CSV table of C-alpha atoms and ligand atoms in Angstrom, one decimal:
chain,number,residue,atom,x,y,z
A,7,UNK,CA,-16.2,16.8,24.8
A,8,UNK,CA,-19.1,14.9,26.9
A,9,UNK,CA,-21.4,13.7,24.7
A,10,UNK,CA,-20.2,10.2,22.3
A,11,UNK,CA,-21.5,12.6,19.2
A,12,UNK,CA,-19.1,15.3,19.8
A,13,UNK,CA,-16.6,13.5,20.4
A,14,UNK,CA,-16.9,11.5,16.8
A,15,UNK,CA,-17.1,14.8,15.2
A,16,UNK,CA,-13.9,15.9,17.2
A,17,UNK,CA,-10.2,15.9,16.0
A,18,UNK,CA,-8.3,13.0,17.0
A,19,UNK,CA,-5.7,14.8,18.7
A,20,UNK,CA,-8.0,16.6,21.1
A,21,UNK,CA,-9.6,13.5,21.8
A,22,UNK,CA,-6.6,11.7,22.8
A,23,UNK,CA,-5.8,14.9,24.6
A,24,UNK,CA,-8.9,15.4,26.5
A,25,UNK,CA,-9.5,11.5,26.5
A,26,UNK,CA,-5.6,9.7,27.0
A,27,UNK,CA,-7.3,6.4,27.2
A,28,UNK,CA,-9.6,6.9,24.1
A,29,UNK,CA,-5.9,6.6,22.9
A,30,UNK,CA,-5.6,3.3,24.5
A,31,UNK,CA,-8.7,1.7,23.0
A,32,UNK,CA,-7.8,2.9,19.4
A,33,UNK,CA,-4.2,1.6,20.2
A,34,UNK,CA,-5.5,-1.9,21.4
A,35,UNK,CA,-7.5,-2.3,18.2
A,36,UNK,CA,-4.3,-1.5,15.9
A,37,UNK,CA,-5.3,2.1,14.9
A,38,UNK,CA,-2.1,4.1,15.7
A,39,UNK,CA,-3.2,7.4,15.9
A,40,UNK,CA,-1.8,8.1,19.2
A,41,UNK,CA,1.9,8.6,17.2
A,42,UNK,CA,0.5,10.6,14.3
A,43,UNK,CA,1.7,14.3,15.0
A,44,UNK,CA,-1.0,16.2,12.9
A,45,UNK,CA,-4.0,14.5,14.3
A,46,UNK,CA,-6.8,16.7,12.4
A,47,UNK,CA,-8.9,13.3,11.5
A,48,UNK,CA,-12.2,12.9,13.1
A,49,UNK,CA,-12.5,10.6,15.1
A,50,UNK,CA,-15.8,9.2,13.2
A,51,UNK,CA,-13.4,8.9,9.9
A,52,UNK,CA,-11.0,7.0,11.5
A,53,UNK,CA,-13.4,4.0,12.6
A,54,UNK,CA,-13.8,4.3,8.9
A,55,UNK,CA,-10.6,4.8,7.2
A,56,UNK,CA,-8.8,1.6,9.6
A,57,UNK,CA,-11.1,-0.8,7.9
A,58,UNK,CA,-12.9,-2.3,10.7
A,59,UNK,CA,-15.0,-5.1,11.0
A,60,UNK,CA,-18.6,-4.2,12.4
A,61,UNK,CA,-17.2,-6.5,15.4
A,62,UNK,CA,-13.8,-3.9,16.1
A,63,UNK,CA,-15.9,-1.1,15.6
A,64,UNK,CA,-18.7,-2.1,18.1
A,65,UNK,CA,-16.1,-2.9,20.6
A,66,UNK,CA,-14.1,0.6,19.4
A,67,UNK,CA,-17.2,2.6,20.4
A,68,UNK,CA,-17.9,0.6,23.3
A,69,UNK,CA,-14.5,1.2,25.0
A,70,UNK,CA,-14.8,4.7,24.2
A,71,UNK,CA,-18.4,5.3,25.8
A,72,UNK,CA,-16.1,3.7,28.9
A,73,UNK,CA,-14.1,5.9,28.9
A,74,UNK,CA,-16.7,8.7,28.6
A,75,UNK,CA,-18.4,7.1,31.5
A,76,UNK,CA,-15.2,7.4,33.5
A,77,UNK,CA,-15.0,3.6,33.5
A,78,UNK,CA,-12.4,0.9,32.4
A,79,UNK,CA,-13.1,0.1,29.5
A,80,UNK,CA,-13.2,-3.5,27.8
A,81,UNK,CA,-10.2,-5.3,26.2
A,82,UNK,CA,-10.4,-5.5,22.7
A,83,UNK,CA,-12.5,-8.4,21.0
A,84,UNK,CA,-10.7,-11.4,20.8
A,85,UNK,CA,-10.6,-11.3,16.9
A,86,UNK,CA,-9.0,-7.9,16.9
A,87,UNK,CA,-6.4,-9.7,18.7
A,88,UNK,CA,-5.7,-12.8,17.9
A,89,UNK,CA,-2.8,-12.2,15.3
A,90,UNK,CA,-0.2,-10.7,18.1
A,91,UNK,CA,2.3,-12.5,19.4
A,92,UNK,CA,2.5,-14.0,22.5
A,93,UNK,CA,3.6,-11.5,25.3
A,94,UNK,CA,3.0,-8.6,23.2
A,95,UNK,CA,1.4,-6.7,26.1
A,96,UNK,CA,0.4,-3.0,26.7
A,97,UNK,CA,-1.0,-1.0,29.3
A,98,UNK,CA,-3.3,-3.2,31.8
A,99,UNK,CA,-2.4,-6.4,30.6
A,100,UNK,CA,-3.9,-6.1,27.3
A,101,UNK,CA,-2.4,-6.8,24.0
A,102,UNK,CA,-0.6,-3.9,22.4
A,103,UNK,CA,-1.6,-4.2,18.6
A,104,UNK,CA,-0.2,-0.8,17.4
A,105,UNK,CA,3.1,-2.3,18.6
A,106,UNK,CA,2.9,-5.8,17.4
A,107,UNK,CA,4.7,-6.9,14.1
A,108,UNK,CA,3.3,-5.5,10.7
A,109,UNK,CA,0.9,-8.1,9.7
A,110,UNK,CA,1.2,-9.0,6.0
A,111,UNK,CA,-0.9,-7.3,3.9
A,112,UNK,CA,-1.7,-7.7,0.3
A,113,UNK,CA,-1.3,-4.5,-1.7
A,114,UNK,CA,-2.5,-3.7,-5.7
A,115,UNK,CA,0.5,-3.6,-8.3
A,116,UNK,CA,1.1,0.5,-7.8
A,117,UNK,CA,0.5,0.3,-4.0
A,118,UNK,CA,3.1,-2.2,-3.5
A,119,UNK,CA,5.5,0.0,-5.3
A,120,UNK,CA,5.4,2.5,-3.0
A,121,UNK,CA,5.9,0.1,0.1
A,122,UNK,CA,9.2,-1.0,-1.7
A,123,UNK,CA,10.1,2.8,-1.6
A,124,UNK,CA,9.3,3.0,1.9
A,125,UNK,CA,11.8,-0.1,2.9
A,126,UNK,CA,14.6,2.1,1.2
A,127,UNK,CA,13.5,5.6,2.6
A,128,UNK,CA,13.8,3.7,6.2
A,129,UNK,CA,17.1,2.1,5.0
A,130,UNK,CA,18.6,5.9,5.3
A,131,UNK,CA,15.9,6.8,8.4
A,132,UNK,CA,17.5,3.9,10.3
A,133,UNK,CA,20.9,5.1,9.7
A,134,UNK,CA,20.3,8.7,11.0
A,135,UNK,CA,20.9,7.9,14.6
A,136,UNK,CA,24.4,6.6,13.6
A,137,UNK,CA,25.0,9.5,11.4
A,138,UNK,CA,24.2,12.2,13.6
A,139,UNK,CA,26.1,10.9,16.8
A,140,UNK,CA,29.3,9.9,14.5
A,141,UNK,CA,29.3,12.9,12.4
A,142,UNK,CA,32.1,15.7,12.9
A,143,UNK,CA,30.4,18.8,11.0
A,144,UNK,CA,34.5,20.2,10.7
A,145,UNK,CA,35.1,17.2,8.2
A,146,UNK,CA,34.3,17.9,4.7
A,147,UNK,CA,33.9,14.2,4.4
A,148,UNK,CA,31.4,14.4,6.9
A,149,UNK,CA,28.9,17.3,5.9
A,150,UNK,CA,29.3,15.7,2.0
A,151,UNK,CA,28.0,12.7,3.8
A,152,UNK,CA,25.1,14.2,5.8
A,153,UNK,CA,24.6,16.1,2.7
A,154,UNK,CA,24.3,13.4,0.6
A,155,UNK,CA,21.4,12.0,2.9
A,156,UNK,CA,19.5,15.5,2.6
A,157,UNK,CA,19.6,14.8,-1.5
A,158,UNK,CA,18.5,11.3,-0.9
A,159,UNK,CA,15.4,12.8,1.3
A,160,UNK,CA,15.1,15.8,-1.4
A,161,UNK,CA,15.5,14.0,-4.4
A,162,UNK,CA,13.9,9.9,-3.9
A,163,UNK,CA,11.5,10.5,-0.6
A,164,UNK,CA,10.5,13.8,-1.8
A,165,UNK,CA,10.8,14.7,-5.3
A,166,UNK,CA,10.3,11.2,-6.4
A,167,UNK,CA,8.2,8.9,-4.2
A,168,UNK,CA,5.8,11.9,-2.6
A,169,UNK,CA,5.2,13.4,-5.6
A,170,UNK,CA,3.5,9.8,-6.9
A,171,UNK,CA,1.8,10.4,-3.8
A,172,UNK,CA,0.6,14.1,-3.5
A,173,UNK,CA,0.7,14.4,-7.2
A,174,UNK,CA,-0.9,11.0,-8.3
A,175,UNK,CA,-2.4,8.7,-5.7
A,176,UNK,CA,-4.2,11.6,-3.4
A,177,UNK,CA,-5.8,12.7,-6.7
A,178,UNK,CA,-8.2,10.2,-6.6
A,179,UNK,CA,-9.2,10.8,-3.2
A,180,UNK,CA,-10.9,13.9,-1.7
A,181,UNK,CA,-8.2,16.4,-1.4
A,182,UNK,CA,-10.3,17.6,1.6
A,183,UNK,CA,-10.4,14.8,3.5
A,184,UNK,CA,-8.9,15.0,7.4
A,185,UNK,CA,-7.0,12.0,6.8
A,186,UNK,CA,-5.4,13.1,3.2
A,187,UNK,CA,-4.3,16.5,4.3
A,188,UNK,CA,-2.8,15.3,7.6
A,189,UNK,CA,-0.4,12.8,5.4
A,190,UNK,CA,0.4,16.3,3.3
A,191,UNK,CA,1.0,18.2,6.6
A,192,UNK,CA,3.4,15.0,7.4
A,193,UNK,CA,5.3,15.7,4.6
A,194,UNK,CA,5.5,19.1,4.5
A,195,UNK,CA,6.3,19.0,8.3
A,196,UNK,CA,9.8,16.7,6.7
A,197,UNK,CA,10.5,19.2,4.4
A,198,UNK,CA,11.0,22.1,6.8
A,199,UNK,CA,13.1,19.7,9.0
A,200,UNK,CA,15.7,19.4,5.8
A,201,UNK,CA,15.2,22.7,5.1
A,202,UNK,CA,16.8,23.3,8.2
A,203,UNK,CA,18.8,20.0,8.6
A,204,UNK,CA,20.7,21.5,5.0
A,205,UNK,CA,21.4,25.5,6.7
A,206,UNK,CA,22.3,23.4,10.2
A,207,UNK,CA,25.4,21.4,7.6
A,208,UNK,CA,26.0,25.2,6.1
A,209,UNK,CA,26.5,26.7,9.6
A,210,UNK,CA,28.1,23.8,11.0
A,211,UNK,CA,25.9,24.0,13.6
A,212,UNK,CA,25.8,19.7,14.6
A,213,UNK,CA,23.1,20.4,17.3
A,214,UNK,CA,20.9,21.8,14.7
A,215,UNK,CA,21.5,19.4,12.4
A,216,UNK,CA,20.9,16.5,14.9
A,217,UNK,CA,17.8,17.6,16.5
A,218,UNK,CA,16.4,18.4,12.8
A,219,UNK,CA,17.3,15.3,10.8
A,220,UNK,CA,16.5,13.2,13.9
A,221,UNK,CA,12.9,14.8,13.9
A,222,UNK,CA,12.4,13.9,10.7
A,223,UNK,CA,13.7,10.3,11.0
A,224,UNK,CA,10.9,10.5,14.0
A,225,UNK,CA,7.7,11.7,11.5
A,226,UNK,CA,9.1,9.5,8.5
A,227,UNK,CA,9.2,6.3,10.6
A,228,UNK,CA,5.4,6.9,12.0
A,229,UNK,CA,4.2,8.4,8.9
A,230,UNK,CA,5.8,5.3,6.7
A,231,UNK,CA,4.0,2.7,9.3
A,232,UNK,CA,0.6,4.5,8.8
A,233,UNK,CA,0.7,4.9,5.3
A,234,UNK,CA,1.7,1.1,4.9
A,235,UNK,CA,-0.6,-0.4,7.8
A,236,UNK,CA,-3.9,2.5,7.3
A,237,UNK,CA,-3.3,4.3,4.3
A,238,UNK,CA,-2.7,2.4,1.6
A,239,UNK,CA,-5.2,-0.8,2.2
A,240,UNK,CA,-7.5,1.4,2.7
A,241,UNK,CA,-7.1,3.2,-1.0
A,242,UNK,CA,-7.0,-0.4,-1.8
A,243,UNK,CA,-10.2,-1.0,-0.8
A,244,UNK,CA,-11.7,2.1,-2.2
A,245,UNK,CA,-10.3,2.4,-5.5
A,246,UNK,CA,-11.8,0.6,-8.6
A,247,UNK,CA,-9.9,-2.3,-10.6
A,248,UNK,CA,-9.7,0.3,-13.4
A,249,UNK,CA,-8.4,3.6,-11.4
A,250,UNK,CA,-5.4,0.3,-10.0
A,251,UNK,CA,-4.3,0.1,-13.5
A,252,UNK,CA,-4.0,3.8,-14.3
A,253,UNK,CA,-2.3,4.1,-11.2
A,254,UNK,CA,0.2,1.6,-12.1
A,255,UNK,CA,0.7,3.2,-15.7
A,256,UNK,CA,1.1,6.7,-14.2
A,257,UNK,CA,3.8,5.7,-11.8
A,258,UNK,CA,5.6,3.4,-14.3
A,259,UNK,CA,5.6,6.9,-16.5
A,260,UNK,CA,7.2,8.8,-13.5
A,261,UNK,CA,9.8,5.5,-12.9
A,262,UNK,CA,10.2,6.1,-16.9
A,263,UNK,CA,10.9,9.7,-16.6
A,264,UNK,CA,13.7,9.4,-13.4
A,265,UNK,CA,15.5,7.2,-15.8
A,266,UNK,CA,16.8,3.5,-15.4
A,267,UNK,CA,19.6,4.4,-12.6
A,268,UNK,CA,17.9,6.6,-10.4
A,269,UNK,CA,16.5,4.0,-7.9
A,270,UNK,CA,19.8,1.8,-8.2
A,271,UNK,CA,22.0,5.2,-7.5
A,272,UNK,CA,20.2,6.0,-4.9
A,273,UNK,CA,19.9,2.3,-3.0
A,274,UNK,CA,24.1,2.8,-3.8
A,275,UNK,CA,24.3,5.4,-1.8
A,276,UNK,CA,22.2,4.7,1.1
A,277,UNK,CA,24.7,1.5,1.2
A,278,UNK,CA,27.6,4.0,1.0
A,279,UNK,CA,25.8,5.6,4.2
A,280,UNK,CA,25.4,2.0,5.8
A,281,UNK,CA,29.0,1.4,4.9
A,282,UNK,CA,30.4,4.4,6.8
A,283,UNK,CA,28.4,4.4,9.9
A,284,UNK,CA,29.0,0.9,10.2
A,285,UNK,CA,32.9,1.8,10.3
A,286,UNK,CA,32.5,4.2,12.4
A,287,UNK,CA,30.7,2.5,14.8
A,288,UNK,CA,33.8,0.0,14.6
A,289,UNK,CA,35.8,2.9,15.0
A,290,UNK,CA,34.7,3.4,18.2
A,291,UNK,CA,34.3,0.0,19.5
A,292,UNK,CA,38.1,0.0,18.9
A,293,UNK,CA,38.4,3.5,20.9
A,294,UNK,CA,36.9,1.9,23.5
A,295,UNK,CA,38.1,-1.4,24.1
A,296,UNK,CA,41.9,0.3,23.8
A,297,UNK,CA,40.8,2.8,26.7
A,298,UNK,CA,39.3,0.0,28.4
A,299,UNK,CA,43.2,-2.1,28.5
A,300,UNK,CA,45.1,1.3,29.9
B,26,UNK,CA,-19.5,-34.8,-8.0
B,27,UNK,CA,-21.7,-32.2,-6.1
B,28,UNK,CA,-25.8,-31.4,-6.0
B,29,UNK,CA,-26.5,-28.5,-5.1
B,30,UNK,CA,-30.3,-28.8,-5.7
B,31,UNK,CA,-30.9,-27.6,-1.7
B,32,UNK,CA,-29.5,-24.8,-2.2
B,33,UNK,CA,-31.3,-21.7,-2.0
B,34,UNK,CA,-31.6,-19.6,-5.0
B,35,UNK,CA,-29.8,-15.8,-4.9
B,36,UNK,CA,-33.0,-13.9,-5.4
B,37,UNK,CA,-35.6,-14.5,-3.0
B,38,UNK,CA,-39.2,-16.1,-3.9
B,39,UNK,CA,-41.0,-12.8,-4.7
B,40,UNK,CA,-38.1,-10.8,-6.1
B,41,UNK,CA,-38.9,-8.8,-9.2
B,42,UNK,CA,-38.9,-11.1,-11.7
B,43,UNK,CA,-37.1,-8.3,-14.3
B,44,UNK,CA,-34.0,-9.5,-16.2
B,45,UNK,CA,-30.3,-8.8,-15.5
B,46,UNK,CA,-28.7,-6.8,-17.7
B,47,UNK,CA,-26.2,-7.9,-20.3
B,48,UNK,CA,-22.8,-5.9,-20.1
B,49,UNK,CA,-21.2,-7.7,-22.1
B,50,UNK,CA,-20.1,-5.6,-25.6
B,51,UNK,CA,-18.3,-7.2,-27.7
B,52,UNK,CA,-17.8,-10.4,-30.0
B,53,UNK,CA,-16.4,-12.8,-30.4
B,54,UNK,CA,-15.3,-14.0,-26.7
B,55,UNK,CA,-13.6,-17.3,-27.0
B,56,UNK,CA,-9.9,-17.2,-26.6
B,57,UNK,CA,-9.4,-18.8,-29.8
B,58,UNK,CA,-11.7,-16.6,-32.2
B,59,UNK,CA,-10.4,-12.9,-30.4
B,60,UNK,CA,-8.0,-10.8,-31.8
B,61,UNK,CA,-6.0,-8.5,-29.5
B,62,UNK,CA,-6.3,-5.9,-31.8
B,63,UNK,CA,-9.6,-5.3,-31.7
B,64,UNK,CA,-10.8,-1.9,-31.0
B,65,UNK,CA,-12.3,-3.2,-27.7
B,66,UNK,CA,-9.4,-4.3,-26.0
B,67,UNK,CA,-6.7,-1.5,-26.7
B,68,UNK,CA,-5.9,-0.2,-23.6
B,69,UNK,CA,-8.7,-1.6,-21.5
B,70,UNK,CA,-9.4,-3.3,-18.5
B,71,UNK,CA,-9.7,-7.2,-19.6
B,72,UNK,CA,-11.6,-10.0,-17.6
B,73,UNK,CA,-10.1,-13.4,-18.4
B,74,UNK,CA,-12.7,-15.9,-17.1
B,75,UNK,CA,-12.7,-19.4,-16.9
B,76,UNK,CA,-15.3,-20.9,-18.8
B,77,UNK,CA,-17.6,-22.4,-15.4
B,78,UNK,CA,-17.4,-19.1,-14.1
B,79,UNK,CA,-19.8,-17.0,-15.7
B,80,UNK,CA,-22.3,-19.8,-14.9
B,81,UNK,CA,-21.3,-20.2,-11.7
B,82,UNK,CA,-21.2,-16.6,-11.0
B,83,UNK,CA,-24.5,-15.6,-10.7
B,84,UNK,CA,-23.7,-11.6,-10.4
B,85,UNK,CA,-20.5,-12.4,-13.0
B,86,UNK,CA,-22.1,-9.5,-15.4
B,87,UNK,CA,-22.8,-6.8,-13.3
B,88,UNK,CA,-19.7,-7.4,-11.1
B,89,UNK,CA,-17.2,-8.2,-13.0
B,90,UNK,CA,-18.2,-7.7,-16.9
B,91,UNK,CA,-19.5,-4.6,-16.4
B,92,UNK,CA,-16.9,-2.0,-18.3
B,93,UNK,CA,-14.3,-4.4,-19.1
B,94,UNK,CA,-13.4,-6.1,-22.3
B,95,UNK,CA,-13.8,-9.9,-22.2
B,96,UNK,CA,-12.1,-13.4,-23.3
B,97,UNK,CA,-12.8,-16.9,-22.5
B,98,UNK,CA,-11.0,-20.1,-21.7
B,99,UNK,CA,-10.5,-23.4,-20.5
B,100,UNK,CA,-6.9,-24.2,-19.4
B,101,UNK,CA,-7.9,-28.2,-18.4
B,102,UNK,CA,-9.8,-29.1,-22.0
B,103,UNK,CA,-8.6,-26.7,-24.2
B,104,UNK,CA,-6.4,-27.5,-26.9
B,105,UNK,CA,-3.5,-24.5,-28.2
B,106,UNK,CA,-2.6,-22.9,-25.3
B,107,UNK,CA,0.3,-21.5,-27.1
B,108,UNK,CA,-1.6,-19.6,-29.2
B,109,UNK,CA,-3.2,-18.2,-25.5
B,110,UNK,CA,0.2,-17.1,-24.1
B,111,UNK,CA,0.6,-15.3,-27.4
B,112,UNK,CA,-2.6,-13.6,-27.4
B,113,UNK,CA,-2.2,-12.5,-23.5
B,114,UNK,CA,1.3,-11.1,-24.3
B,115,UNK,CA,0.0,-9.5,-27.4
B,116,UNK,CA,-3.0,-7.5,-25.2
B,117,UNK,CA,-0.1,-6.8,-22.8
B,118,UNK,CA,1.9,-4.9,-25.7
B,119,UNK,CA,-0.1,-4.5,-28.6
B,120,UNK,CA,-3.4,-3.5,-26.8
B,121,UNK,CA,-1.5,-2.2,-24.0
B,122,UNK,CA,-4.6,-3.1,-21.7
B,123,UNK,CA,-5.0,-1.6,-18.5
B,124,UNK,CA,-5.9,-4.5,-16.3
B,125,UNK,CA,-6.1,-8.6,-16.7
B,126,UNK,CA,-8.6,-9.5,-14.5
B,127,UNK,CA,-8.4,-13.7,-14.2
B,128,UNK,CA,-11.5,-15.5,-12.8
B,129,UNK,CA,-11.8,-18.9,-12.2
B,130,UNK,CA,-12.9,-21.5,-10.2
B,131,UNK,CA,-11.8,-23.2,-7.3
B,132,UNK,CA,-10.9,-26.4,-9.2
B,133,UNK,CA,-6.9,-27.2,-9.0
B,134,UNK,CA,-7.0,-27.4,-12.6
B,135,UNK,CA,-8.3,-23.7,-12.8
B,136,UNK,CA,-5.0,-22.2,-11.4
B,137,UNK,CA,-3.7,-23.7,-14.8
B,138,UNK,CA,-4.7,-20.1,-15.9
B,139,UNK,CA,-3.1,-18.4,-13.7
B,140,UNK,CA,0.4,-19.7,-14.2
B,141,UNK,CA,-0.2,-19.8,-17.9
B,142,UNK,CA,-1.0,-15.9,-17.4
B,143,UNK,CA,1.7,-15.3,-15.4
B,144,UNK,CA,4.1,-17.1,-18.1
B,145,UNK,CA,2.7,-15.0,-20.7
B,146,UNK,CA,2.9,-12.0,-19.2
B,147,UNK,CA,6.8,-13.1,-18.0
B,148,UNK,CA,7.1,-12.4,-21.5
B,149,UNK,CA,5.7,-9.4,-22.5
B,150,UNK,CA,7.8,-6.2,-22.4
B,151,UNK,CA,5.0,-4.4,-20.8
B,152,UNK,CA,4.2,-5.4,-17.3
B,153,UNK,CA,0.0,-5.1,-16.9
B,154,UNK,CA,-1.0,-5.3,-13.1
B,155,UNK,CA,-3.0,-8.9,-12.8
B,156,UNK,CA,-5.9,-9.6,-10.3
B,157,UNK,CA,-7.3,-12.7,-9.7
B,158,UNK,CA,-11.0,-13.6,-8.5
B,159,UNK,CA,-11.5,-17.0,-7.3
B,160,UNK,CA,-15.1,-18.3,-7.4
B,161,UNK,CA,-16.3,-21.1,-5.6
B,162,UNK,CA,-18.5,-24.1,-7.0
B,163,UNK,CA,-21.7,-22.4,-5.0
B,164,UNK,CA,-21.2,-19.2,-6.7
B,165,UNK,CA,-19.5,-17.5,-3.9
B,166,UNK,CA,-16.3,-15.1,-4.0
B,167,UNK,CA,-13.5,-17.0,-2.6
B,168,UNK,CA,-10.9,-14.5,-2.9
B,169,UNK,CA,-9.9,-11.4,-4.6
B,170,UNK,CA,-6.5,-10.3,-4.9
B,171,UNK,CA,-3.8,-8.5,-6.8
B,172,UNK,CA,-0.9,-11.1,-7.9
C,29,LIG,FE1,3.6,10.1,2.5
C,30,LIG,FE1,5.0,7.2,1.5
């Protein structure tokens, strides 16, 4: 891990593990890595895969050849920066792009379906929190609730929206690549955490439960932002007006084949999820502001 | 009005003289005379170009001809532009194309295809992802996106 060439042609994860400030210049130049939890890319493919401009990637390398050099290494180039917000700031005073608003970005037809599936999948993420602190695993009411999430992650993250993904989109890319098959990791990572959210509801076992779907609320929020900010513009920009249409044709056969309610019966029950952790947040307010008057 | 005599030609003095390829495959082109049910346009990716552009577009073949089905059109002096918003919803579901790819110019009056497009498509019962390539009067690509 000395040299700039091995360090290219190393995994991203060791790099930021070897390297925590490598980490920092990626981070400053709104590649995100740091919060991806497979990290098998190479660093070399990354510089590629985040679109750069020969500007961002110049300053990329330079920064990291500081930090090589055991020197502080450069802010990021004033272009790479000059979309964040005022007082947006990260470690040593600079700019923290990877936490700065999602920048709008223009997506083909198929690709901007799948972004529209994200905002509900993060409807549901966002409520786990809330679910998991207000559930009481002795209600039926309760686990039917929690298990009604677990079908929503089964049945529209999984069955539905990654299978365009694994089964459609990453066709068209090399199946080998780091970056493909650490998205696939991602989601079989999800999987195994309602795998064992699901036996956590059958056991009754709420700490289980907690620490499994709030794991997976963890990896789906990071692995949604990536997919939205990296992933996808970058397919964008590799695949040809003609593969965009196919795309489009092949998802609109897998929207044909879940039939016309399925998206609408699902967005009605993460509302029905909304609905009840919003009462019981209410619930307790109440609790509270009666123990606060005795 | 613009001259653009000073401008410096695409391919250097001393370039290889040899001639750029034709891709285009089919006729006729004019919005008008084509027939969405022509063998050429089931199912394919379409390029709907503004008349200037083809002229203005010095690479217009082998960039954006090249393996796509082609019509013509001029939404400013053109008259019948019913009979276009019929034809574009017919490709939509009769030929079931693939891809509309619009291209005009930079001219206000060029978006006129664009929302006639859009209008047409509003229409059809299939929906046909859309892309449109603006092109500006010096031949350059002004923008490139998915509507
Ligand atoms: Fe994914
Ligand atoms: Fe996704």
């Amino acid at each position: 891990m000395k040299t700039l060439e091995g360090l290219l042609n190393s995994e991203i994860k060791d790099v930021i593990a070897y390297h925590p400030e490598a980490g920092t210049v990626l981070a400053d130049h709104g590649v995100g890595c740091v919060t991806c939890q497979v990290g098998t890319c190479l660093l070399k493919d990354i510089v590629a895969i985040h679109g750069l401009s020969a500007d961002e990637e110049r300053a990329v390398m330079a920064g990291i050849e500081a930090v090589l050099a055991g020197k502080t290494p450069a802010g990021p180039t004033p272009k790479a920066t000059a979309a964040q917000p005022a007082g947006a700031s990260g470690a040593a005073g600079r700019p923290a792009a990877a936490t700065a608003a999602a920048p709008s970005i223009k997506y083909s037809p198929p690709m901007a379906q799948l972004v529209e599936e994200h905002r509900l999948i993060k409807r549901w993420v966002a409520q786990i929190p809330a679910v998991v602190a207000a559930m009481d695993l002795d209600r039926a009411w309760d686990r039917e609730l929690v298990l009604d999430g677990i079908d929503f992650v089964r049945s529209y993250a999984d069955r539905f929206h990654h299978a365009k993904e694994e089964d459609i989109l990453f066709g068209y890319f090399d199946a080998d690549s780091p970056a493909i098959k650490a998205f696939v990791t991602e989601h079989e990572i999800a999987r195994s955490h309602v795998r064992e959210a699901e036996a956590g509801v059958a056991a009754r076992d709420a700490e289980s439960v907690a620490r499994h779907l709030g794991a997976y609320g963890e990896l789906l929020a990071s692995h949604i932002k990536r997919e939205d900010e990296v992933l996808y513009p970058w397919m964008d920009r590799e695949l040809t007006t003609s593969q965009v249409g196919e795309l489009f044709s092949r998802f609109a056969a897998v929207d044909e084949a879940a039939g016309p309610r399925f998206t609408k019966n699902y967005t009605s029950l993460v509302e029905r999820i909304e609905r009840w952790t919003e009462s019981q947040t209410e619930k307790q307010t109440q609790t509270e502001k009666v123990q606060v008057a005795r | 009005m613009q001259d653009l005599r000073d401008r410096e030609a695409e391919a250097p003095d001393g370039a290889p003289a040899g001639k750029a390829p034709s891709e285009l495959k089919q006729w006729p082109i004019q919005m008008h005379l084509i027939s969405p049910t022509a063998p050429y346009y089931q199912g394919a990716d379409v390029v709907l170009a503004a008349d200037c552009t083809a002229f203005a577009l010095g690479s217009f073949h082998a960039d954006y001809l090249k393996g796509k089905s082609l019509a013509i059109a001029c939404p400013k002096l053109d008259d019948g532009l019913d009979v276009y918003s019929e034809k574009i919803a017919a490709l939509a579901d009769e030929a079931q194309i693939n891809t509309l790819t619009v291209v005009i110019m930079q001219v206000p009056c060029c978006r006129g295809l664009v929302a006639l497009t859009q209008r047409a498509l509003a229409d059809a019962k299939r929906r046909v992802p859309v892309k449109v390539v603006v092109v500006g009067i010096q031949g350059e690509i002004l923008s490139e996106d998915w509507l």
